Amino acid sequence: MCGIVGYTGKRCARDILIEGLKRLEYRGYDSSGIAVRGPGGITCTRSVGRIADLEKQIAGIDLAGSVGIAHTRWATHGAPTQANAHPHTDCSANVYLVHNGVIENCDKLKAQLEQEGHTFTSETDTEVIAHLVEKYLEGDDLAAAVQQALKRIIGTFGIAVMCRQCPDTIVVARNGSPIVIGVGDDEYYVASDVSALVEHTRQIIYLDDNEIAILKPDGFRSLTIDNVPTTKKVTEVDWDIEMIGLNNFDTFMAKEIHEQPETVRAAFRGRLYREQCEVRLGGLMDLGDTFLDARRIIISACGTAWHSALIGECMIEDIARVPVEVEYASEFRYRNPIIEPGTIVLVISQSGETADTLAALNEAKRRGVPVLAISNVVGSTIARESDAGVYIHAGPEIGVASTKAFTSQMVVLYLISLMLGRARGVGAAEGIKMIQALENIPDQISKVLEVESQVQHLAEKYYRKAENSLFLGRGYSFPIALEGALKLKEISYVHAEGYPAAEMKHGPIALITPDMPVVFIAVQDSIYDKILVNMKEVKARGGKVIAIATEGDALINNIADDVVYVPDAPEPLTPLLTVVPLQLLAYHVATMKGCDVDKPRNLAKSVTVE
Ligand code: AGP
């Protein structure tokens, strides 16, 4: 939920920290701060608002120094104010600390520390850690003080700490919130994720839970919080700076919507074997028959990933005839679910760091159930904690509203469906047809992207004043209705609901007025006739209908007020096409309303708290 950056080495820390924060701003952007150790000691500046506001604030300050930490915040405890912004310090402004996570026992610890004479200046949980480090700090052994402090903590943390007694040292630690370390030439970096480091180094060390590391320009040491030395391997990441740049687009979301023909191709590249008419997913081979013989699959995720899970349920049951149930991760982890033998849990997470999804994974593992993960970030916690998994290879997704990751998640779910189906009676001829249909999708998405100007016109026509909207679909199109509604509401702040089209007459039909646009996903699939009936029910009550329809469907023009066409495709693959106009619609409504589509209010890219 927040972004952490740190640097110790021979170069000017200020610029590295500020640029790193900008790369992480999508993780949280209500306030920020920086602390740099210079010849005169540690200078700390904090600001409400975006990184640009912090930059203005430090413009006239001498922040010379080659060691520093910085933070961009998504508020959990305490409003976005300068006092609550990180870094936080102790009573004597000796210890400086940034944190990502939630300290669940912060109130109790704060009361104890206040009784011991500590004075607090913020409403945050984070400040408690700084005072605990102060309490345990003896001499210059910052690492030992951090270890002692963290043993008192209940909750999640990814932290970076420095203090006056340790001139070039940064101590980092993690439990539940990601911390990655970049290895340079006599310099070390630390960040919440790789995107802040990749312009400096691609040599990355992933810290594990309950680990701390001591970074100095000439060396790195890692230990458990219980002081047991650990050995860490250095991984070469395959990202480069161009992947996290705008590349001539106005926003990351626009770039990522338009990347989808290539990212969908990347999701199946090297995984289709035409001669054998089958799919091979290396990451699942480790599970062998456990996966192929699964008697039930529980898919657990959050948000957009949960919508792709619903599509996966349709695909896997339709193609492989394996029973599937889909669970919100935040519900699954607490409802004491019944999990019969032969069940597999599949978690889906773009970031691989979503706290609720990670907790669902851990709940399944606690019960001894094999866990697969579909994720996008190599080395992410969920990717590393699962028993096996499949990366979607969508590249960094910076826009808070997930787009390309969603379509790539659906591709992987289609591959899983085909892999299971071929092991359970789907014939070679059917298999090759399914492979060919998938290989057509990238070009078909390119064709759908050509409707952007039409969709932009619809945004102007229907949403300039609309305060509510309804998205309706059936079968494979119902999860797309949900996703279209989520996209619209999370970036344009127009209230939108997704519903099974037939359910509309059981209540939501009361909302129909000419001022509330109703979007139907109405492709010519097995239940097309039924959706036409629902569309007429809306029209009969004066509603305005936008239909996402199949190219060549002339009939629908007689019912809908406006129609956006997508190419025809087999039913399991239509979601990859029908979602694209809805992504574009949300984008253009939000842009028309002057919203920040990449960093919508109150949101963050990776929800690493419960
Ligand atoms: C997607 O547009 C949302 N920003 C959000 O719902 C997101 O899908 C959800 O937080 C899950 O994130 P994950 O895929 O990284 O786990």
PDB file of N, CA, C and O in Angstrom, residues 238-239 243 259-269 271 281 304-305 308 346-352 373-380 383 389-397 402-416 605:
ATOM      1  N   ASP A 238      14.211  -9.569 -15.495  1.00  0.00           N
ATOM      2  CA  ASP A 238      14.219  -9.322 -16.960  1.00  0.00           C
ATOM      3  C   ASP A 238      13.408  -8.071 -17.321  1.00  0.00           C
ATOM      4  O   ASP A 238      12.811  -7.981 -18.375  1.00  0.00           O
ATOM      5  N   TRP A 239      13.323  -7.156 -16.405  1.00  0.00           N
ATOM      6  CA  TRP A 239      12.655  -5.886 -16.709  1.00  0.00           C
ATOM      7  C   TRP A 239      13.681  -4.906 -17.251  1.00  0.00           C
ATOM      8  O   TRP A 239      14.856  -4.973 -16.907  1.00  0.00           O
ATOM      9  N   MET A 243      10.095  -0.613 -20.004  1.00  0.00           N
ATOM     10  CA  MET A 243       8.841  -1.295 -19.632  1.00  0.00           C
ATOM     11  C   MET A 243       8.075  -0.488 -18.593  1.00  0.00           C
ATOM     12  O   MET A 243       6.903  -0.713 -18.377  1.00  0.00           O
ATOM     13  N   GLU A 259      -1.385  -2.133 -24.909  1.00  0.00           N
ATOM     14  CA  GLU A 259      -0.371  -3.197 -24.935  1.00  0.00           C
ATOM     15  C   GLU A 259      -1.001  -4.580 -25.042  1.00  0.00           C
ATOM     16  O   GLU A 259      -0.322  -5.558 -25.284  1.00  0.00           O
ATOM     17  N   GLN A 260      -2.294  -4.670 -24.860  1.00  0.00           N
ATOM     18  CA  GLN A 260      -2.933  -5.982 -24.694  1.00  0.00           C
ATOM     19  C   GLN A 260      -2.748  -6.948 -25.850  1.00  0.00           C
ATOM     20  O   GLN A 260      -2.580  -8.157 -25.636  1.00  0.00           O
ATOM     21  N   PRO A 261      -2.740  -6.515 -27.119  1.00  0.00           N
ATOM     22  CA  PRO A 261      -2.450  -7.515 -28.163  1.00  0.00           C
ATOM     23  C   PRO A 261      -1.108  -8.209 -27.900  1.00  0.00           C
ATOM     24  O   PRO A 261      -1.007  -9.430 -27.992  1.00  0.00           O
ATOM     25  N   GLU A 262      -0.102  -7.456 -27.481  1.00  0.00           N
ATOM     26  CA  GLU A 262       1.211  -8.054 -27.235  1.00  0.00           C
ATOM     27  C   GLU A 262       1.238  -8.815 -25.909  1.00  0.00           C
ATOM     28  O   GLU A 262       1.777  -9.918 -25.829  1.00  0.00           O
ATOM     29  N   THR A 263       0.609  -8.283 -24.889  1.00  0.00           N
ATOM     30  CA  THR A 263       0.687  -8.984 -23.589  1.00  0.00           C
ATOM     31  C   THR A 263      -0.138 -10.257 -23.605  1.00  0.00           C
ATOM     32  O   THR A 263       0.242 -11.254 -22.981  1.00  0.00           O
ATOM     33  N   VAL A 264      -1.240 -10.273 -24.347  1.00  0.00           N
ATOM     34  CA  VAL A 264      -1.999 -11.519 -24.486  1.00  0.00           C
ATOM     35  C   VAL A 264      -1.134 -12.551 -25.221  1.00  0.00           C
ATOM     36  O   VAL A 264      -1.043 -13.714 -24.822  1.00  0.00           O
ATOM     37  N   ARG A 265      -0.439 -12.095 -26.239  1.00  0.00           N
ATOM     38  CA  ARG A 265       0.457 -13.014 -26.982  1.00  0.00           C
ATOM     39  C   ARG A 265       1.558 -13.536 -26.062  1.00  0.00           C
ATOM     40  O   ARG A 265       1.875 -14.725 -26.061  1.00  0.00           O
ATOM     41  N   ALA A 266       2.067 -12.648 -25.228  1.00  0.00           N
ATOM     42  CA  ALA A 266       3.142 -13.059 -24.310  1.00  0.00           C
ATOM     43  C   ALA A 266       2.651 -14.090 -23.300  1.00  0.00           C
ATOM     44  O   ALA A 266       3.412 -14.947 -22.845  1.00  0.00           O
ATOM     45  N   ALA A 267       1.365 -14.037 -22.983  1.00  0.00           N
ATOM     46  CA  ALA A 267       0.819 -14.962 -21.973  1.00  0.00           C
ATOM     47  C   ALA A 267       0.760 -16.391 -22.490  1.00  0.00           C
ATOM     48  O   ALA A 267       0.840 -17.342 -21.715  1.00  0.00           O
ATOM     49  N   PHE A 268       0.647 -16.555 -23.822  1.00  0.00           N
ATOM     50  CA  PHE A 268       0.612 -17.944 -24.324  1.00  0.00           C
ATOM     51  C   PHE A 268       1.863 -18.332 -25.105  1.00  0.00           C
ATOM     52  O   PHE A 268       2.059 -19.485 -25.449  1.00  0.00           O
ATOM     53  N   ARG A 269       2.752 -17.366 -25.343  1.00  0.00           N
ATOM     54  CA  ARG A 269       3.971 -17.661 -26.115  1.00  0.00           C
ATOM     55  C   ARG A 269       4.774 -18.781 -25.464  1.00  0.00           C
ATOM     56  O   ARG A 269       4.988 -18.778 -24.252  1.00  0.00           O
ATOM     57  N   ARG A 271       3.918 -21.747 -24.879  1.00  0.00           N
ATOM     58  CA  ARG A 271       3.141 -22.679 -24.035  1.00  0.00           C
ATOM     59  C   ARG A 271       2.172 -23.532 -24.853  1.00  0.00           C
ATOM     60  O   ARG A 271       1.466 -24.374 -24.330  1.00  0.00           O
ATOM     61  N   LEU A 281       2.449 -25.934 -19.227  1.00  0.00           N
ATOM     62  CA  LEU A 281       2.738 -24.857 -18.273  1.00  0.00           C
ATOM     63  C   LEU A 281       3.772 -25.379 -17.294  1.00  0.00           C
ATOM     64  O   LEU A 281       3.469 -26.144 -16.384  1.00  0.00           O
ATOM     65  N   THR A 304     -10.335  -7.084  -9.499  1.00  0.00           N
ATOM     66  CA  THR A 304     -10.332  -7.512 -10.901  1.00  0.00           C
ATOM     67  C   THR A 304      -9.889  -8.952 -11.033  1.00  0.00           C
ATOM     68  O   THR A 304     -10.390  -9.715 -11.860  1.00  0.00           O
ATOM     69  N   ALA A 305      -8.933  -9.358 -10.203  1.00  0.00           N
ATOM     70  CA  ALA A 305      -8.477 -10.758 -10.249  1.00  0.00           C
ATOM     71  C   ALA A 305      -9.622 -11.703  -9.901  1.00  0.00           C
ATOM     72  O   ALA A 305      -9.708 -12.819 -10.429  1.00  0.00           O
ATOM     73  N   SER A 308     -11.536 -12.227 -13.004  1.00  0.00           N
ATOM     74  CA  SER A 308     -10.911 -13.217 -13.909  1.00  0.00           C
ATOM     75  C   SER A 308     -11.143 -14.625 -13.351  1.00  0.00           C
ATOM     76  O   SER A 308     -11.304 -15.583 -14.103  1.00  0.00           O
ATOM     77  N   LEU A 346      -6.414 -22.280  -6.172  1.00  0.00           N
ATOM     78  CA  LEU A 346      -5.712 -21.455  -7.159  1.00  0.00           C
ATOM     79  C   LEU A 346      -5.918 -19.994  -6.766  1.00  0.00           C
ATOM     80  O   LEU A 346      -7.058 -19.538  -6.629  1.00  0.00           O
ATOM     81  N   VAL A 347      -4.822 -19.272  -6.498  1.00  0.00           N
ATOM     82  CA  VAL A 347      -4.961 -17.848  -6.167  1.00  0.00           C
ATOM     83  C   VAL A 347      -4.488 -17.030  -7.368  1.00  0.00           C
ATOM     84  O   VAL A 347      -3.567 -17.437  -8.092  1.00  0.00           O
ATOM     85  N   ILE A 348      -5.151 -15.901  -7.574  1.00  0.00           N
ATOM     86  CA  ILE A 348      -4.801 -15.030  -8.700  1.00  0.00           C
ATOM     87  C   ILE A 348      -4.482 -13.641  -8.147  1.00  0.00           C
ATOM     88  O   ILE A 348      -5.268 -13.076  -7.373  1.00  0.00           O
ATOM     89  N   SER A 349      -3.341 -13.115  -8.510  1.00  0.00           N
ATOM     90  CA  SER A 349      -2.958 -11.785  -8.023  1.00  0.00           C
ATOM     91  C   SER A 349      -1.954 -11.145  -8.967  1.00  0.00           C
ATOM     92  O   SER A 349      -0.875 -11.692  -9.187  1.00  0.00           O
ATOM     93  N   GLN A 350      -2.289  -9.997  -9.526  1.00  0.00           N
ATOM     94  CA  GLN A 350      -1.365  -9.289 -10.415  1.00  0.00           C
ATOM     95  C   GLN A 350      -0.092  -8.931  -9.668  1.00  0.00           C
ATOM     96  O   GLN A 350       0.981  -9.294 -10.112  1.00  0.00           O
ATOM     97  N   SER A 351      -0.242  -8.297  -8.510  1.00  0.00           N
ATOM     98  CA  SER A 351       0.933  -7.805  -7.776  1.00  0.00           C
ATOM     99  C   SER A 351       1.668  -8.921  -7.055  1.00  0.00           C
ATOM    100  O   SER A 351       2.838  -8.831  -6.744  1.00  0.00           O
ATOM    101  N   GLY A 352       0.895  -9.971  -6.699  1.00  0.00           N
ATOM    102  CA  GLY A 352       1.503 -11.030  -5.895  1.00  0.00           C
ATOM    103  C   GLY A 352       1.761 -10.613  -4.460  1.00  0.00           C
ATOM    104  O   GLY A 352       2.471 -11.283  -3.723  1.00  0.00           O
ATOM    105  N   ALA A 373      -0.552 -20.516  -8.030  1.00  0.00           N
ATOM    106  CA  ALA A 373      -0.720 -19.053  -8.106  1.00  0.00           C
ATOM    107  C   ALA A 373      -0.597 -18.613  -9.562  1.00  0.00           C
ATOM    108  O   ALA A 373       0.266 -19.099 -10.296  1.00  0.00           O
ATOM    109  N   ILE A 374      -1.488 -17.708  -9.951  1.00  0.00           N
ATOM    110  CA  ILE A 374      -1.338 -17.010 -11.234  1.00  0.00           C
ATOM    111  C   ILE A 374      -0.966 -15.581 -10.872  1.00  0.00           C
ATOM    112  O   ILE A 374      -1.748 -14.878 -10.219  1.00  0.00           O
ATOM    113  N   SER A 375       0.246 -15.152 -11.205  1.00  0.00           N
ATOM    114  CA  SER A 375       0.660 -13.796 -10.819  1.00  0.00           C
ATOM    115  C   SER A 375       1.483 -13.168 -11.934  1.00  0.00           C
ATOM    116  O   SER A 375       1.840 -13.821 -12.911  1.00  0.00           O
ATOM    117  N   ASN A 376       1.770 -11.870 -11.740  1.00  0.00           N
ATOM    118  CA  ASN A 376       2.466 -11.131 -12.791  1.00  0.00           C
ATOM    119  C   ASN A 376       3.858 -10.676 -12.375  1.00  0.00           C
ATOM    120  O   ASN A 376       4.685 -10.342 -13.217  1.00  0.00           O
ATOM    121  N   VAL A 377       4.115 -10.646 -11.067  1.00  0.00           N
ATOM    122  CA  VAL A 377       5.391 -10.097 -10.607  1.00  0.00           C
ATOM    123  C   VAL A 377       6.320 -11.225 -10.168  1.00  0.00           C
ATOM    124  O   VAL A 377       6.049 -11.928  -9.189  1.00  0.00           O
ATOM    125  N   VAL A 378       7.373 -11.415 -10.913  1.00  0.00           N
ATOM    126  CA  VAL A 378       8.339 -12.480 -10.606  1.00  0.00           C
ATOM    127  C   VAL A 378       8.943 -12.224  -9.223  1.00  0.00           C
ATOM    128  O   VAL A 378       9.299 -11.093  -8.891  1.00  0.00           O
ATOM    129  N   GLY A 379       8.969 -13.269  -8.414  1.00  0.00           N
ATOM    130  CA  GLY A 379       9.572 -13.104  -7.088  1.00  0.00           C
ATOM    131  C   GLY A 379       8.636 -12.485  -6.078  1.00  0.00           C
ATOM    132  O   GLY A 379       9.005 -12.268  -4.927  1.00  0.00           O
ATOM    133  N   SER A 380       7.404 -12.220  -6.459  1.00  0.00           N
ATOM    134  CA  SER A 380       6.461 -11.644  -5.485  1.00  0.00           C
ATOM    135  C   SER A 380       6.176 -12.682  -4.399  1.00  0.00           C
ATOM    136  O   SER A 380       6.394 -13.881  -4.582  1.00  0.00           O
ATOM    137  N   ALA A 383       3.901 -15.496  -5.403  1.00  0.00           N
ATOM    138  CA  ALA A 383       4.577 -16.383  -6.360  1.00  0.00           C
ATOM    139  C   ALA A 383       5.535 -17.306  -5.621  1.00  0.00           C
ATOM    140  O   ALA A 383       5.664 -18.480  -5.941  1.00  0.00           O
ATOM    141  N   GLY A 389       3.088 -22.461  -9.854  1.00  0.00           N
ATOM    142  CA  GLY A 389       2.377 -21.300 -10.376  1.00  0.00           C
ATOM    143  C   GLY A 389       2.677 -21.009 -11.829  1.00  0.00           C
ATOM    144  O   GLY A 389       3.507 -21.682 -12.455  1.00  0.00           O
ATOM    145  N   VAL A 390       1.968 -20.011 -12.337  1.00  0.00           N
ATOM    146  CA  VAL A 390       2.126 -19.590 -13.725  1.00  0.00           C
ATOM    147  C   VAL A 390       2.212 -18.061 -13.752  1.00  0.00           C
ATOM    148  O   VAL A 390       1.338 -17.384 -13.188  1.00  0.00           O
ATOM    149  N   TYR A 391       3.272 -17.553 -14.356  1.00  0.00           N
ATOM    150  CA  TYR A 391       3.373 -16.104 -14.522  1.00  0.00           C
ATOM    151  C   TYR A 391       2.605 -15.699 -15.782  1.00  0.00           C
ATOM    152  O   TYR A 391       2.595 -16.433 -16.768  1.00  0.00           O
ATOM    153  N   ILE A 392       1.995 -14.518 -15.741  1.00  0.00           N
ATOM    154  CA  ILE A 392       1.201 -14.096 -16.920  1.00  0.00           C
ATOM    155  C   ILE A 392       2.045 -13.297 -17.909  1.00  0.00           C
ATOM    156  O   ILE A 392       1.616 -13.016 -19.004  1.00  0.00           O
ATOM    157  N   HIS A 393       3.269 -12.879 -17.504  1.00  0.00           N
ATOM    158  CA  HIS A 393       4.200 -12.180 -18.410  1.00  0.00           C
ATOM    159  C   HIS A 393       3.588 -10.941 -19.049  1.00  0.00           C
ATOM    160  O   HIS A 393       3.806 -10.661 -20.231  1.00  0.00           O
ATOM    161  N   ALA A 394       2.836 -10.169 -18.255  1.00  0.00           N
ATOM    162  CA  ALA A 394       2.219  -8.952 -18.814  1.00  0.00           C
ATOM    163  C   ALA A 394       3.153  -7.746 -18.686  1.00  0.00           C
ATOM    164  O   ALA A 394       2.816  -6.659 -19.155  1.00  0.00           O
ATOM    165  N   GLY A 395       4.289  -7.936 -18.005  1.00  0.00           N
ATOM    166  CA  GLY A 395       5.161  -6.785 -17.770  1.00  0.00           C
ATOM    167  C   GLY A 395       4.575  -5.907 -16.679  1.00  0.00           C
ATOM    168  O   GLY A 395       3.436  -6.122 -16.254  1.00  0.00           O
ATOM    169  N   PRO A 396       5.348  -4.928 -16.197  1.00  0.00           N
ATOM    170  CA  PRO A 396       4.870  -4.118 -15.073  1.00  0.00           C
ATOM    171  C   PRO A 396       3.533  -3.444 -15.395  1.00  0.00           C
ATOM    172  O   PRO A 396       3.382  -2.859 -16.468  1.00  0.00           O
ATOM    173  N   GLU A 397       2.582  -3.574 -14.495  1.00  0.00           N
ATOM    174  CA  GLU A 397       1.299  -2.877 -14.659  1.00  0.00           C
ATOM    175  C   GLU A 397       1.288  -1.737 -13.646  1.00  0.00           C
ATOM    176  O   GLU A 397       1.192  -1.964 -12.437  1.00  0.00           O
ATOM    177  N   SER A 402      -6.532  -2.221 -13.086  1.00  0.00           N
ATOM    178  CA  SER A 402      -5.907  -3.333 -13.807  1.00  0.00           C
ATOM    179  C   SER A 402      -6.584  -3.565 -15.151  1.00  0.00           C
ATOM    180  O   SER A 402      -7.809  -3.649 -15.235  1.00  0.00           O
ATOM    181  N   THR A 403      -5.792  -3.668 -16.203  1.00  0.00           N
ATOM    182  CA  THR A 403      -6.349  -3.881 -17.541  1.00  0.00           C
ATOM    183  C   THR A 403      -5.630  -5.051 -18.217  1.00  0.00           C
ATOM    184  O   THR A 403      -6.194  -6.124 -18.350  1.00  0.00           O
ATOM    185  N   LYS A 404      -4.345  -4.861 -18.578  1.00  0.00           N
ATOM    186  CA  LYS A 404      -3.638  -5.910 -19.323  1.00  0.00           C
ATOM    187  C   LYS A 404      -3.435  -7.153 -18.447  1.00  0.00           C
ATOM    188  O   LYS A 404      -3.413  -8.273 -18.956  1.00  0.00           O
ATOM    189  N   ALA A 405      -3.314  -6.966 -17.167  1.00  0.00           N
ATOM    190  CA  ALA A 405      -3.154  -8.144 -16.299  1.00  0.00           C
ATOM    191  C   ALA A 405      -4.427  -8.980 -16.318  1.00  0.00           C
ATOM    192  O   ALA A 405      -4.376 -10.216 -16.312  1.00  0.00           O
ATOM    193  N   PHE A 406      -5.566  -8.307 -16.396  1.00  0.00           N
ATOM    194  CA  PHE A 406      -6.853  -9.011 -16.416  1.00  0.00           C
ATOM    195  C   PHE A 406      -6.959  -9.909 -17.651  1.00  0.00           C
ATOM    196  O   PHE A 406      -7.253 -11.100 -17.541  1.00  0.00           O
ATOM    197  N   THR A 407      -6.665  -9.375 -18.816  1.00  0.00           N
ATOM    198  CA  THR A 407      -6.781 -10.196 -20.026  1.00  0.00           C
ATOM    199  C   THR A 407      -5.740 -11.310 -20.015  1.00  0.00           C
ATOM    200  O   THR A 407      -6.029 -12.445 -20.401  1.00  0.00           O
ATOM    201  N   SER A 408      -4.555 -11.029 -19.486  1.00  0.00           N
ATOM    202  CA  SER A 408      -3.539 -12.087 -19.436  1.00  0.00           C
ATOM    203  C   SER A 408      -3.886 -13.161 -18.417  1.00  0.00           C
ATOM    204  O   SER A 408      -3.597 -14.343 -18.619  1.00  0.00           O
ATOM    205  N   GLN A 409      -4.521 -12.763 -17.329  1.00  0.00           N
ATOM    206  CA  GLN A 409      -4.993 -13.775 -16.365  1.00  0.00           C
ATOM    207  C   GLN A 409      -6.003 -14.699 -17.034  1.00  0.00           C
ATOM    208  O   GLN A 409      -5.977 -15.923 -16.865  1.00  0.00           O
ATOM    209  N   MET A 410      -6.870 -14.122 -17.866  1.00  0.00           N
ATOM    210  CA  MET A 410      -7.882 -14.953 -18.547  1.00  0.00           C
ATOM    211  C   MET A 410      -7.215 -15.888 -19.546  1.00  0.00           C
ATOM    212  O   MET A 410      -7.639 -17.042 -19.717  1.00  0.00           O
ATOM    213  N   VAL A 411      -6.137 -15.432 -20.191  1.00  0.00           N
ATOM    214  CA  VAL A 411      -5.422 -16.309 -21.121  1.00  0.00           C
ATOM    215  C   VAL A 411      -4.868 -17.515 -20.365  1.00  0.00           C
ATOM    216  O   VAL A 411      -5.037 -18.668 -20.786  1.00  0.00           O
ATOM    217  N   VAL A 412      -4.248 -17.266 -19.223  1.00  0.00           N
ATOM    218  CA  VAL A 412      -3.663 -18.375 -18.450  1.00  0.00           C
ATOM    219  C   VAL A 412      -4.764 -19.313 -17.965  1.00  0.00           C
ATOM    220  O   VAL A 412      -4.611 -20.542 -18.000  1.00  0.00           O
ATOM    221  N   LEU A 413      -5.887 -18.773 -17.584  1.00  0.00           N
ATOM    222  CA  LEU A 413      -6.995 -19.642 -17.151  1.00  0.00           C
ATOM    223  C   LEU A 413      -7.509 -20.479 -18.314  1.00  0.00           C
ATOM    224  O   LEU A 413      -7.871 -21.650 -18.160  1.00  0.00           O
ATOM    225  N   TYR A 414      -7.488 -19.913 -19.506  1.00  0.00           N
ATOM    226  CA  TYR A 414      -7.884 -20.665 -20.711  1.00  0.00           C
ATOM    227  C   TYR A 414      -6.883 -21.791 -20.972  1.00  0.00           C
ATOM    228  O   TYR A 414      -7.260 -22.927 -21.275  1.00  0.00           O
ATOM    229  N   LEU A 415      -5.599 -21.482 -20.800  1.00  0.00           N
ATOM    230  CA  LEU A 415      -4.553 -22.502 -20.994  1.00  0.00           C
ATOM    231  C   LEU A 415      -4.724 -23.630 -19.977  1.00  0.00           C
ATOM    232  O   LEU A 415      -4.630 -24.812 -20.313  1.00  0.00           O
ATOM    233  N   ILE A 416      -5.000 -23.254 -18.737  1.00  0.00           N
ATOM    234  CA  ILE A 416      -5.219 -24.266 -17.685  1.00  0.00           C
ATOM    235  C   ILE A 416      -6.432 -25.125 -18.038  1.00  0.00           C
ATOM    236  O   ILE A 416      -6.418 -26.353 -17.921  1.00  0.00           O
ATOM    237  N   LYS A 605      -2.169   0.613  -5.851  1.00  0.00           N
ATOM    238  CA  LYS A 605      -2.035  -0.482  -6.802  1.00  0.00           C
ATOM    239  C   LYS A 605      -2.005  -1.836  -6.118  1.00  0.00           C
ATOM    240  O   LYS A 605      -2.559  -2.802  -6.613  1.00  0.00           O
TER     241      LYS A 605
END
